[in-house]
Amino acid sequence: MHILINIAAIFFLVMGLVFFLGGAVGIIRMPDFYSRLHPAGKLDTLGIFAMVTGLVIYNLHHFSLETLLLSIKMFLIVFFVFLASPTATHSIVDAGMRAGLRPWTQKKKKE
Amino acid sequence: MKFFGFVIVCLTGGLLLYGTMDLPDWGDPGSPASTHLSDYYIEHIVEETQVPNLVTAVLADYRGYDTMFETAVVFCAGLACFLLLRDFRPGKDRYFRHVPTGVMLHFKNPDTRLVAGNEFEHMDKEWVPSDMIIKTVCRILIPFIQIYALYVVAHGDFSPGGGFQGGVIFGSSLILMAISYNLKTLVKRVTEKFLSIFAAAGVLIYVGIGVAAMLMGGHFLDYGMLAPLLPSDPGHIRALGMLGVEIGVGIAVMAVMVIIYINIVSEGRHDEGL
């Protein structure tokens, strides 16, 4: 039973790490402001969800009221990040559009 | 003139750097702070104050004077911001927008009053169309932020936290309201009078607890003397005194944060801004 729980926890943690890695690479590699915000918003939501799920499963090794309450509190963090992070991304993009920053387009040099 | 400023800055910086040469090394076990004081705190705090968080006990009890004047400094910062920036002259041109149609009204005479229902909304210089997503999410989040701030203040003697941190979180929740709606919405709900009274009241609560201890026959800020006033376990009284002090600090910091924000973004006019 413990092995199964450990495997599940490791699976979710590694999944979160993969998402975080992809997001970090994306922030560096993407060409402009708006497209860089895209991976930034992604890794804040799905990455944190996967990581916290892994931690919650690991935390519920010894099932009792205390660990259950702690797990609920961890999921509350995910809930607030899910609310706040996309809103922040949205408002940053909004501000960029209003400031007159043009989205990036591929320049065609075929003459 | 710039050259003299540069020389003075270099001189002061050099003197400060020279002064640090006398300080003990970082983490040096032979330094005066580590030989007597830290050991005493670590050994005696829990039995003397019954507060499990050593940092709070040192900050609010052993070094109560220090924290009291820190609170006074925060209050003075708010006061200085008010005195330097507040501008009571009547505002310049004002703009109103008719919400259903989008027609804009421009008032050149500052004395004109617009008598109308909710159909008109005030427009700032930097007016932006109201964004439903940001408004809704902030409306959901602000109460949770405020509850968390109160938790940080009230739980300061058991876990990391305390008056300064809780006050800053509470103040930032009010600032979030000003950012997501507009400054008028905040100033209508949290008036300047309210903020000024609360900033002073926070410092007054701190000093008042100290004076109450003096009136009960102890030293200034000697919480142990407050035991007859409160129906509680006499051993736990120092923790309760610290909690009262933290509440005062939290109120003062919250009010001063919002005063500084409002005065800076609206250039002292309290009518429009960010």
mmCIF file of C-alpha atoms in Angstrom:
data_model
loop_
_atom_site.group_PDB
_atom_site.id
_atom_site.type_symbol
_atom_site.label_atom_id
_atom_site.label_comp_id
_atom_site.label_asym_id
_atom_site.label_seq_id
_atom_site.Cartn_x
_atom_site.Cartn_y
_atom_site.Cartn_z
ATOM 1 C CA MET A 1 0.000 0.000 0.000
ATOM 2 C CA HIS A 2 2.782 2.384 0.962
ATOM 3 C CA ILE A 3 4.583 1.646 -2.264
ATOM 4 C CA LEU A 4 1.468 2.521 -4.250
ATOM 5 C CA ILE A 5 1.109 5.830 -2.398
ATOM 6 C CA ASN A 6 4.768 6.612 -2.955
ATOM 7 C CA ILE A 7 4.507 5.833 -6.656
ATOM 8 C CA ALA A 8 1.466 8.076 -7.008
ATOM 9 C CA ALA A 9 3.183 10.912 -5.112
ATOM 10 C CA ILE A 10 6.342 10.620 -7.194
ATOM 11 C CA PHE A 11 4.286 10.509 -10.398
ATOM 12 C CA PHE A 12 2.534 13.776 -9.584
ATOM 13 C CA LEU A 13 5.714 15.500 -8.382
ATOM 14 C CA VAL A 14 7.575 14.523 -11.567
ATOM 15 C CA MET A 15 4.608 15.669 -13.639
ATOM 16 C CA GLY A 16 4.718 19.043 -11.885
ATOM 17 C CA LEU A 17 8.472 19.276 -12.456
ATOM 18 C CA VAL A 18 8.012 18.547 -16.170
ATOM 19 C CA PHE A 19 5.442 21.320 -16.438
ATOM 20 C CA PHE A 20 7.650 23.749 -14.521
ATOM 21 C CA LEU A 21 10.623 22.894 -16.729
ATOM 22 C CA GLY A 22 8.567 23.391 -19.866
ATOM 23 C CA GLY A 23 7.267 26.696 -18.568
ATOM 24 C CA ALA A 24 10.735 27.919 -17.650
ATOM 25 C CA VAL A 25 12.114 26.984 -21.068
ATOM 26 C CA GLY A 26 9.091 28.607 -22.698
ATOM 27 C CA ILE A 27 9.587 31.908 -20.862
ATOM 28 C CA ILE A 28 13.129 32.105 -22.223
ATOM 29 C CA ARG A 29 12.488 30.802 -25.724
ATOM 30 C CA MET A 30 9.243 32.559 -26.673
ATOM 31 C CA PRO A 31 9.711 35.547 -28.966
ATOM 32 C CA ASP A 32 7.805 38.413 -27.338
ATOM 33 C CA PHE A 33 6.005 39.755 -24.283
ATOM 34 C CA TYR A 34 2.566 38.251 -24.878
ATOM 35 C CA SER A 35 3.731 34.789 -25.847
ATOM 36 C CA ARG A 36 6.083 34.685 -22.864
ATOM 37 C CA LEU A 37 3.136 35.298 -20.564
ATOM 38 C CA HIS A 38 1.466 32.201 -21.972
ATOM 39 C CA PRO A 39 3.870 29.633 -20.413
ATOM 40 C CA ALA A 40 4.117 31.778 -17.281
ATOM 41 C CA GLY A 41 0.377 31.465 -16.767
ATOM 42 C CA LYS A 42 0.380 27.760 -17.621
ATOM 43 C CA LEU A 43 3.033 26.714 -15.149
ATOM 44 C CA ASP A 44 1.495 28.655 -12.307
ATOM 45 C CA THR A 45 -1.728 26.692 -12.593
ATOM 46 C CA LEU A 46 -1.164 23.145 -13.799
ATOM 47 C CA GLY A 47 2.376 22.907 -12.426
ATOM 48 C CA ILE A 48 1.342 23.946 -8.927
ATOM 49 C CA PHE A 49 -1.737 21.730 -9.088
ATOM 50 C CA ALA A 50 0.382 18.658 -9.896
ATOM 51 C CA MET A 51 3.039 19.457 -7.297
ATOM 52 C CA VAL A 52 0.535 20.057 -4.499
ATOM 53 C CA THR A 53 -1.412 16.925 -5.425
ATOM 54 C CA GLY A 54 1.798 14.933 -5.052
ATOM 55 C CA LEU A 55 2.517 16.532 -1.683
ATOM 56 C CA VAL A 56 -1.040 15.915 -0.489
ATOM 57 C CA ILE A 57 -0.860 12.234 -1.404
ATOM 58 C CA TYR A 58 2.472 11.938 0.386
ATOM 59 C CA ASN A 59 1.064 13.801 3.383
ATOM 60 C CA LEU A 60 -1.861 11.360 3.673
ATOM 61 C CA HIS A 61 0.486 8.460 4.426
ATOM 62 C CA HIS A 62 -0.736 8.474 8.005
ATOM 63 C CA PHE A 63 -4.410 9.095 7.598
ATOM 64 C CA SER A 64 -5.788 11.140 10.485
ATOM 65 C CA LEU A 65 -7.805 14.308 11.053
ATOM 66 C CA GLU A 66 -4.654 16.436 11.298
ATOM 67 C CA THR A 67 -3.158 15.340 7.988
ATOM 68 C CA LEU A 68 -6.561 15.622 6.323
ATOM 69 C CA LEU A 69 -6.928 19.249 7.504
ATOM 70 C CA LEU A 70 -3.406 20.021 6.348
ATOM 71 C CA SER A 71 -4.205 18.564 2.929
ATOM 72 C CA ILE A 72 -7.347 20.687 2.654
ATOM 73 C CA LYS A 73 -5.275 23.772 3.463
ATOM 74 C CA MET A 74 -2.798 22.817 0.731
ATOM 75 C CA PHE A 75 -5.628 22.568 -1.776
ATOM 76 C CA LEU A 76 -6.826 25.996 -0.634
ATOM 77 C CA ILE A 77 -3.462 27.366 -1.825
ATOM 78 C CA VAL A 78 -4.107 25.769 -5.227
ATOM 79 C CA PHE A 79 -7.612 27.259 -5.275
ATOM 80 C CA PHE A 80 -6.356 30.795 -4.657
ATOM 81 C CA VAL A 81 -3.517 30.442 -7.149
ATOM 82 C CA PHE A 82 -6.040 29.214 -9.730
ATOM 83 C CA LEU A 83 -8.088 32.361 -9.127
ATOM 84 C CA ALA A 84 -5.274 34.877 -8.906
ATOM 85 C CA SER A 85 -2.715 33.738 -11.471
ATOM 86 C CA PRO A 86 -4.868 33.780 -14.649
ATOM 87 C CA THR A 87 -6.342 37.111 -13.557
ATOM 88 C CA ALA A 88 -2.874 38.578 -13.135
ATOM 89 C CA THR A 89 -1.833 37.295 -16.573
ATOM 90 C CA HIS A 90 -5.016 38.704 -18.069
ATOM 91 C CA SER A 91 -4.466 42.148 -16.554
ATOM 92 C CA ILE A 92 -0.813 42.235 -17.640
ATOM 93 C CA VAL A 93 -1.817 41.450 -21.238
ATOM 94 C CA ASP A 94 -4.552 44.087 -20.991
ATOM 95 C CA ALA A 95 -2.056 46.683 -19.811
ATOM 96 C CA GLY A 96 0.327 45.744 -22.619
ATOM 97 C CA MET A 97 -2.389 46.173 -25.249
ATOM 98 C CA ARG A 98 -3.418 49.507 -23.760
ATOM 99 C CA ALA A 99 0.170 50.737 -23.702
ATOM 100 C CA GLY A 100 0.341 50.055 -27.427
ATOM 101 C CA LEU A 101 2.697 47.098 -27.500
ATOM 102 C CA ARG A 102 2.239 45.224 -30.771
ATOM 103 C CA PRO A 103 2.056 41.425 -30.802
ATOM 104 C CA TRP A 104 4.956 39.721 -32.504
ATOM 105 C CA THR A 105 4.483 38.475 -36.067
ATOM 106 C CA GLN A 106 6.875 36.502 -38.209
ATOM 107 C CA LYS A 107 8.770 38.795 -40.565
ATOM 108 C CA LYS A 108 8.789 37.472 -44.116
ATOM 109 C CA LYS A 109 11.956 38.284 -45.956
ATOM 110 C CA LYS A 110 11.036 36.724 -49.273
ATOM 111 C CA GLU A 111 11.700 39.236 -51.993
ATOM 112 C CA MET B 1 27.243 71.117 -6.926
ATOM 113 C CA LYS B 2 26.867 67.561 -8.151
ATOM 114 C CA PHE B 3 30.558 66.994 -7.459
ATOM 115 C CA PHE B 4 30.198 68.049 -3.816
ATOM 116 C CA GLY B 5 27.250 65.727 -3.423
ATOM 117 C CA PHE B 6 29.314 62.897 -4.847
ATOM 118 C CA VAL B 7 32.182 63.653 -2.444
ATOM 119 C CA ILE B 8 29.814 63.735 0.550
ATOM 120 C CA VAL B 9 28.203 60.437 -0.471
ATOM 121 C CA CYS B 10 31.621 58.792 -0.896
ATOM 122 C CA LEU B 11 32.808 60.157 2.449
ATOM 123 C CA THR B 12 29.724 58.969 4.315
ATOM 124 C CA GLY B 13 29.852 55.572 2.636
ATOM 125 C CA GLY B 14 33.547 55.228 3.467
ATOM 126 C CA LEU B 15 32.954 56.134 7.102
ATOM 127 C CA LEU B 16 30.094 53.633 7.335
ATOM 128 C CA LEU B 17 32.260 50.917 5.781
ATOM 129 C CA TYR B 18 35.071 51.818 8.190
ATOM 130 C CA GLY B 19 32.597 51.535 11.062
ATOM 131 C CA THR B 20 31.629 48.005 10.068
ATOM 132 C CA MET B 21 35.243 46.835 10.525
ATOM 133 C CA ASP B 22 34.718 46.866 14.284
ATOM 134 C CA LEU B 23 31.623 44.659 14.109
ATOM 135 C CA PRO B 24 32.079 40.973 14.983
ATOM 136 C CA ASP B 25 32.082 38.458 12.156
ATOM 137 C CA TRP B 26 28.738 37.134 10.982
ATOM 138 C CA GLY B 27 27.741 34.169 13.149
ATOM 139 C CA ASP B 28 30.821 34.501 15.361
ATOM 140 C CA PRO B 29 30.150 32.397 18.507
ATOM 141 C CA GLY B 30 32.468 34.635 20.562
ATOM 142 C CA SER B 31 30.593 37.866 19.797
ATOM 143 C CA PRO B 32 28.824 39.594 22.721
ATOM 144 C CA ALA B 33 25.357 38.950 21.288
ATOM 145 C CA SER B 34 25.911 35.200 21.078
ATOM 146 C CA THR B 35 27.647 34.726 24.453
ATOM 147 C CA HIS B 36 25.089 36.092 26.912
ATOM 148 C CA LEU B 37 21.899 37.335 25.312
ATOM 149 C CA SER B 38 20.900 34.602 22.864
ATOM 150 C CA ASP B 39 21.482 31.825 25.367
ATOM 151 C CA TYR B 40 19.353 33.608 27.950
ATOM 152 C CA TYR B 41 16.514 34.106 25.482
ATOM 153 C CA ILE B 42 16.570 30.524 24.257
ATOM 154 C CA GLU B 43 16.635 29.089 27.776
ATOM 155 C CA HIS B 44 14.143 31.339 29.558
ATOM 156 C CA ILE B 45 11.576 32.683 27.085
ATOM 157 C CA VAL B 46 9.083 29.834 27.243
ATOM 158 C CA GLU B 47 9.012 29.627 31.038
ATOM 159 C CA GLU B 48 8.903 33.416 31.485
ATOM 160 C CA THR B 49 6.360 34.372 28.853
ATOM 161 C CA GLN B 50 4.679 31.129 27.713
ATOM 162 C CA VAL B 51 5.064 32.262 24.113
ATOM 163 C CA PRO B 52 6.394 29.519 21.828
ATOM 164 C CA ASN B 53 7.567 31.942 19.124
ATOM 165 C CA LEU B 54 10.878 33.338 20.383
ATOM 166 C CA VAL B 55 11.055 36.075 17.764
ATOM 167 C CA THR B 56 7.732 37.568 18.826
ATOM 168 C CA ALA B 57 8.664 37.340 22.504
ATOM 169 C CA VAL B 58 11.955 39.172 21.957
ATOM 170 C CA LEU B 59 10.338 41.759 19.704
ATOM 171 C CA ALA B 60 7.238 42.563 21.720
ATOM 172 C CA ASP B 61 8.352 41.878 25.273
ATOM 173 C CA TYR B 62 12.111 42.035 25.891
ATOM 174 C CA ARG B 63 12.578 44.786 23.332
ATOM 175 C CA GLY B 64 9.169 46.395 23.703
ATOM 176 C CA TYR B 65 10.534 49.961 23.661
ATOM 177 C CA ASP B 66 12.251 49.328 20.355
ATOM 178 C CA THR B 67 9.068 48.032 18.725
ATOM 179 C CA MET B 68 7.020 50.854 20.210
ATOM 180 C CA PHE B 69 9.223 53.479 18.607
ATOM 181 C CA GLU B 70 9.265 51.497 15.362
ATOM 182 C CA THR B 71 5.490 51.857 15.350
ATOM 183 C CA ALA B 72 5.919 55.556 16.060
ATOM 184 C CA VAL B 73 8.303 55.792 13.091
ATOM 185 C CA VAL B 74 5.708 54.158 10.837
ATOM 186 C CA PHE B 75 3.130 56.638 12.108
ATOM 187 C CA CYS B 76 5.540 59.530 11.442
ATOM 188 C CA ALA B 77 6.060 58.252 7.880
ATOM 189 C CA GLY B 78 2.314 58.442 7.279
ATOM 190 C CA LEU B 79 2.163 61.883 8.882
ATOM 191 C CA ALA B 80 5.060 63.182 6.759
ATOM 192 C CA CYS B 81 3.425 61.836 3.600
ATOM 193 C CA PHE B 82 0.205 63.610 4.548
ATOM 194 C CA LEU B 83 1.927 66.919 5.378
ATOM 195 C CA LEU B 84 4.111 66.944 2.261
ATOM 196 C CA LEU B 85 1.648 65.713 -0.354
ATOM 197 C CA ARG B 86 -1.901 66.544 0.730
ATOM 198 C CA ASP B 87 -3.399 69.178 -1.534
ATOM 199 C CA PHE B 88 -6.670 70.804 -0.462
ATOM 200 C CA ARG B 89 -7.075 73.086 -3.486
ATOM 201 C CA PRO B 90 -10.198 72.408 -5.538
ATOM 202 C CA GLY B 91 -9.712 69.927 -8.314
ATOM 203 C CA LYS B 92 -9.142 70.744 -11.943
ATOM 204 C CA ASP B 93 -11.464 69.727 -14.739
ATOM 205 C CA ARG B 94 -13.638 66.763 -14.043
ATOM 206 C CA TYR B 95 -15.002 64.174 -16.408
ATOM 207 C CA PHE B 96 -18.080 62.024 -16.090
ATOM 208 C CA ARG B 97 -19.201 59.211 -18.311
ATOM 209 C CA HIS B 98 -22.780 58.154 -19.031
ATOM 210 C CA VAL B 99 -22.518 54.397 -18.635
ATOM 211 C CA PRO B 100 -25.283 53.147 -21.040
ATOM 212 C CA THR B 101 -24.302 55.373 -23.975
ATOM 213 C CA GLY B 102 -20.647 56.170 -23.360
ATOM 214 C CA VAL B 103 -21.208 59.930 -23.701
ATOM 215 C CA MET B 104 -18.598 61.953 -21.843
ATOM 216 C CA LEU B 105 -19.278 65.129 -19.855
ATOM 217 C CA HIS B 106 -16.524 67.652 -19.212
ATOM 218 C CA PHE B 107 -16.954 70.038 -16.248
ATOM 219 C CA LYS B 108 -14.675 73.052 -16.402
ATOM 220 C CA ASN B 109 -16.089 74.806 -13.353
ATOM 221 C CA PRO B 110 -14.935 72.902 -10.257
ATOM 222 C CA ASP B 111 -18.000 74.007 -8.265
ATOM 223 C CA THR B 112 -20.512 72.314 -10.553
ATOM 224 C CA ARG B 113 -22.247 69.356 -9.010
ATOM 225 C CA LEU B 114 -23.684 66.555 -11.074
ATOM 226 C CA VAL B 115 -27.061 65.545 -9.668
ATOM 227 C CA ALA B 116 -27.765 62.192 -11.253
ATOM 228 C CA GLY B 117 -28.288 58.582 -10.368
ATOM 229 C CA ASN B 118 -25.934 55.710 -10.863
ATOM 230 C CA GLU B 119 -25.978 56.174 -14.628
ATOM 231 C CA PHE B 120 -22.938 58.443 -14.488
ATOM 232 C CA GLU B 121 -19.532 57.334 -13.331
ATOM 233 C CA HIS B 122 -16.509 59.424 -12.517
ATOM 234 C CA MET B 123 -13.640 59.345 -14.982
ATOM 235 C CA ASP B 124 -9.991 59.809 -14.169
ATOM 236 C CA LYS B 125 -7.175 61.141 -16.294
ATOM 237 C CA GLU B 126 -6.049 57.564 -16.708
ATOM 238 C CA TRP B 127 -9.494 56.091 -17.025
ATOM 239 C CA VAL B 128 -9.661 52.591 -18.419
ATOM 240 C CA PRO B 129 -12.771 50.609 -19.276
ATOM 241 C CA SER B 130 -13.809 48.625 -16.247
ATOM 242 C CA ASP B 131 -12.759 45.015 -16.549
ATOM 243 C CA MET B 132 -15.294 42.522 -15.256
ATOM 244 C CA ILE B 133 -12.776 39.673 -14.789
ATOM 245 C CA ILE B 134 -10.415 41.676 -12.597
ATOM 246 C CA LYS B 135 -13.231 43.232 -10.570
ATOM 247 C CA THR B 136 -14.952 39.913 -9.898
ATOM 248 C CA VAL B 137 -11.807 38.028 -8.930
ATOM 249 C CA CYS B 138 -10.640 40.828 -6.645
ATOM 250 C CA ARG B 139 -14.077 40.949 -5.042
ATOM 251 C CA ILE B 140 -13.783 37.240 -4.287
ATOM 252 C CA LEU B 141 -10.173 37.416 -3.077
ATOM 253 C CA ILE B 142 -10.206 40.536 -0.885
ATOM 254 C CA PRO B 143 -12.206 39.040 2.038
ATOM 255 C CA PHE B 144 -9.907 36.009 2.129
ATOM 256 C CA ILE B 145 -6.837 38.244 2.144
ATOM 257 C CA GLN B 146 -8.305 40.200 5.034
ATOM 258 C CA ILE B 147 -9.143 37.076 7.040
ATOM 259 C CA TYR B 148 -5.597 35.851 6.446
ATOM 260 C CA ALA B 149 -4.239 39.205 7.650
ATOM 261 C CA LEU B 150 -6.245 38.945 10.867
ATOM 262 C CA TYR B 151 -4.972 35.384 11.305
ATOM 263 C CA VAL B 152 -1.370 36.547 10.897
ATOM 264 C CA VAL B 153 -1.884 39.249 13.542
ATOM 265 C CA ALA B 154 -3.694 37.003 16.011
ATOM 266 C CA HIS B 155 -1.390 34.018 15.569
ATOM 267 C CA GLY B 156 1.800 36.063 15.857
ATOM 268 C CA ASP B 157 2.891 34.532 19.153
ATOM 269 C CA PHE B 158 2.593 30.929 17.921
ATOM 270 C CA SER B 159 3.777 31.053 14.327
ATOM 271 C CA PRO B 160 5.673 33.449 12.082
ATOM 272 C CA GLY B 161 3.773 36.684 11.776
ATOM 273 C CA GLY B 162 2.735 39.568 13.925
ATOM 274 C CA GLY B 163 1.477 43.087 13.754
ATOM 275 C CA PHE B 164 3.726 44.493 11.048
ATOM 276 C CA GLN B 165 3.162 41.625 8.606
ATOM 277 C CA GLY B 166 -0.567 41.367 9.249
ATOM 278 C CA GLY B 167 -1.001 45.123 8.926
ATOM 279 C CA VAL B 168 0.805 45.135 5.601
ATOM 280 C CA ILE B 169 -1.359 42.289 4.270
ATOM 281 C CA PHE B 170 -4.538 44.065 5.366
ATOM 282 C CA GLY B 171 -3.390 47.351 3.856
ATOM 283 C CA SER B 172 -2.501 45.650 0.585
ATOM 284 C CA SER B 173 -5.991 44.156 0.384
ATOM 285 C CA LEU B 174 -7.407 47.700 0.526
ATOM 286 C CA ILE B 175 -4.881 48.851 -2.087
ATOM 287 C CA LEU B 176 -5.962 45.929 -4.297
ATOM 288 C CA MET B 177 -9.495 47.317 -4.104
ATOM 289 C CA ALA B 178 -8.245 50.724 -5.280
ATOM 290 C CA ILE B 179 -6.352 49.108 -8.169
ATOM 291 C CA SER B 180 -9.124 46.797 -9.343
ATOM 292 C CA TYR B 181 -11.952 49.352 -9.058
ATOM 293 C CA ASN B 182 -10.724 52.941 -8.756
ATOM 294 C CA LEU B 183 -9.486 55.278 -6.098
ATOM 295 C CA LYS B 184 -12.928 56.816 -5.555
ATOM 296 C CA THR B 185 -14.360 53.465 -4.509
ATOM 297 C CA LEU B 186 -11.697 53.042 -1.848
ATOM 298 C CA VAL B 187 -11.876 56.619 -0.556
ATOM 299 C CA LYS B 188 -15.671 56.388 -0.313
ATOM 300 C CA ARG B 189 -15.489 53.271 1.877
ATOM 301 C CA VAL B 190 -12.310 54.034 3.838
ATOM 302 C CA THR B 191 -12.342 57.763 4.456
ATOM 303 C CA GLU B 192 -9.340 59.883 5.292
ATOM 304 C CA LYS B 193 -10.723 60.637 8.757
ATOM 305 C CA PHE B 194 -11.071 56.920 9.492
ATOM 306 C CA LEU B 195 -7.500 56.229 8.396
ATOM 307 C CA SER B 196 -6.011 59.111 10.380
ATOM 308 C CA ILE B 197 -7.858 58.101 13.534
ATOM 309 C CA PHE B 198 -6.809 54.461 13.126
ATOM 310 C CA ALA B 199 -3.145 55.304 12.499
ATOM 311 C CA ALA B 200 -3.049 57.293 15.723
ATOM 312 C CA ALA B 201 -5.167 54.757 17.617
ATOM 313 C CA GLY B 202 -2.746 51.939 16.809
ATOM 314 C CA VAL B 203 0.172 53.759 18.413
ATOM 315 C CA LEU B 204 -2.097 54.786 21.269
ATOM 316 C CA ILE B 205 -3.080 51.159 21.976
ATOM 317 C CA TYR B 206 0.596 50.221 22.251
ATOM 318 C CA VAL B 207 1.448 53.119 24.569
ATOM 319 C CA GLY B 208 -1.817 52.635 26.458
ATOM 320 C CA ILE B 209 -0.929 49.049 27.345
ATOM 321 C CA GLY B 210 2.452 50.278 28.595
ATOM 322 C CA VAL B 211 0.859 53.004 30.679
ATOM 323 C CA ALA B 212 -1.760 50.564 32.020
ATOM 324 C CA ALA B 213 1.101 48.395 33.293
ATOM 325 C CA MET B 214 2.577 51.475 34.975
ATOM 326 C CA LEU B 215 -0.752 52.332 36.603
ATOM 327 C CA MET B 216 -0.973 48.788 37.981
ATOM 328 C CA GLY B 217 2.328 49.359 39.754
ATOM 329 C CA GLY B 218 4.889 47.886 37.393
ATOM 330 C CA HIS B 219 7.343 49.252 34.889
ATOM 331 C CA PHE B 220 6.361 50.632 31.508
ATOM 332 C CA LEU B 221 5.293 47.732 29.215
ATOM 333 C CA ASP B 222 5.573 45.203 32.049
ATOM 334 C CA TYR B 223 2.710 42.977 30.884
ATOM 335 C CA GLY B 224 2.866 40.758 33.969
ATOM 336 C CA MET B 225 1.277 43.540 36.020
ATOM 337 C CA LEU B 226 -1.902 43.451 33.927
ATOM 338 C CA ALA B 227 -2.976 40.118 35.439
ATOM 339 C CA PRO B 228 -5.703 41.525 37.760
ATOM 340 C CA LEU B 229 -7.375 43.332 34.843
ATOM 341 C CA LEU B 230 -7.997 40.236 32.765
ATOM 342 C CA PRO B 231 -9.790 37.097 33.923
ATOM 343 C CA SER B 232 -7.207 34.650 32.670
ATOM 344 C CA ASP B 233 -4.419 32.373 33.736
ATOM 345 C CA PRO B 234 -1.775 34.676 35.304
ATOM 346 C CA GLY B 235 1.041 32.759 33.653
ATOM 347 C CA HIS B 236 -0.423 33.443 30.227
ATOM 348 C CA ILE B 237 -0.784 37.192 30.771
ATOM 349 C CA ARG B 238 2.423 38.171 28.979
ATOM 350 C CA ALA B 239 1.224 36.454 25.794
ATOM 351 C CA LEU B 240 -2.054 38.364 26.026
ATOM 352 C CA GLY B 241 -0.200 41.643 26.511
ATOM 353 C CA MET B 242 1.879 40.909 23.441
ATOM 354 C CA LEU B 243 -1.278 40.145 21.467
ATOM 355 C CA GLY B 244 -2.720 43.549 22.446
ATOM 356 C CA VAL B 245 0.465 45.263 21.385
ATOM 357 C CA GLU B 246 0.493 43.397 18.067
ATOM 358 C CA ILE B 247 -3.081 44.477 17.375
ATOM 359 C CA GLY B 248 -2.053 48.103 17.912
ATOM 360 C CA VAL B 249 0.903 47.692 15.562
ATOM 361 C CA GLY B 250 -1.296 46.032 12.934
ATOM 362 C CA ILE B 251 -3.883 48.817 12.986
ATOM 363 C CA ALA B 252 -1.232 51.537 12.701
ATOM 364 C CA VAL B 253 0.642 49.815 9.854
ATOM 365 C CA MET B 254 -2.577 49.131 7.918
ATOM 366 C CA ALA B 255 -3.754 52.736 8.133
ATOM 367 C CA VAL B 256 -0.350 54.212 7.270
ATOM 368 C CA MET B 257 0.073 51.925 4.235
ATOM 369 C CA VAL B 258 -3.239 53.094 2.794
ATOM 370 C CA ILE B 259 -2.541 56.774 3.626
ATOM 371 C CA ILE B 260 0.810 56.647 1.806
ATOM 372 C CA TYR B 261 -0.691 54.859 -1.201
ATOM 373 C CA ILE B 262 -3.631 57.241 -1.588
ATOM 374 C CA ASN B 263 -1.499 60.363 -1.199
ATOM 375 C CA ILE B 264 1.129 59.240 -3.690
ATOM 376 C CA VAL B 265 -1.111 57.967 -6.495
ATOM 377 C CA SER B 266 -3.488 60.934 -6.400
ATOM 378 C CA GLU B 267 -0.786 63.588 -5.895
ATOM 379 C CA GLY B 268 -2.465 64.514 -2.627
ATOM 380 C CA ARG B 269 -5.874 65.305 -4.119
ATOM 381 C CA HIS B 270 -7.622 62.066 -3.134
ATOM 382 C CA ASP B 271 -9.822 62.297 -6.213
ATOM 383 C CA GLU B 272 -8.208 60.313 -8.976
ATOM 384 C CA GLY B 273 -5.242 58.117 -9.650
ATOM 385 C CA LEU B 274 -4.190 54.612 -10.533
#
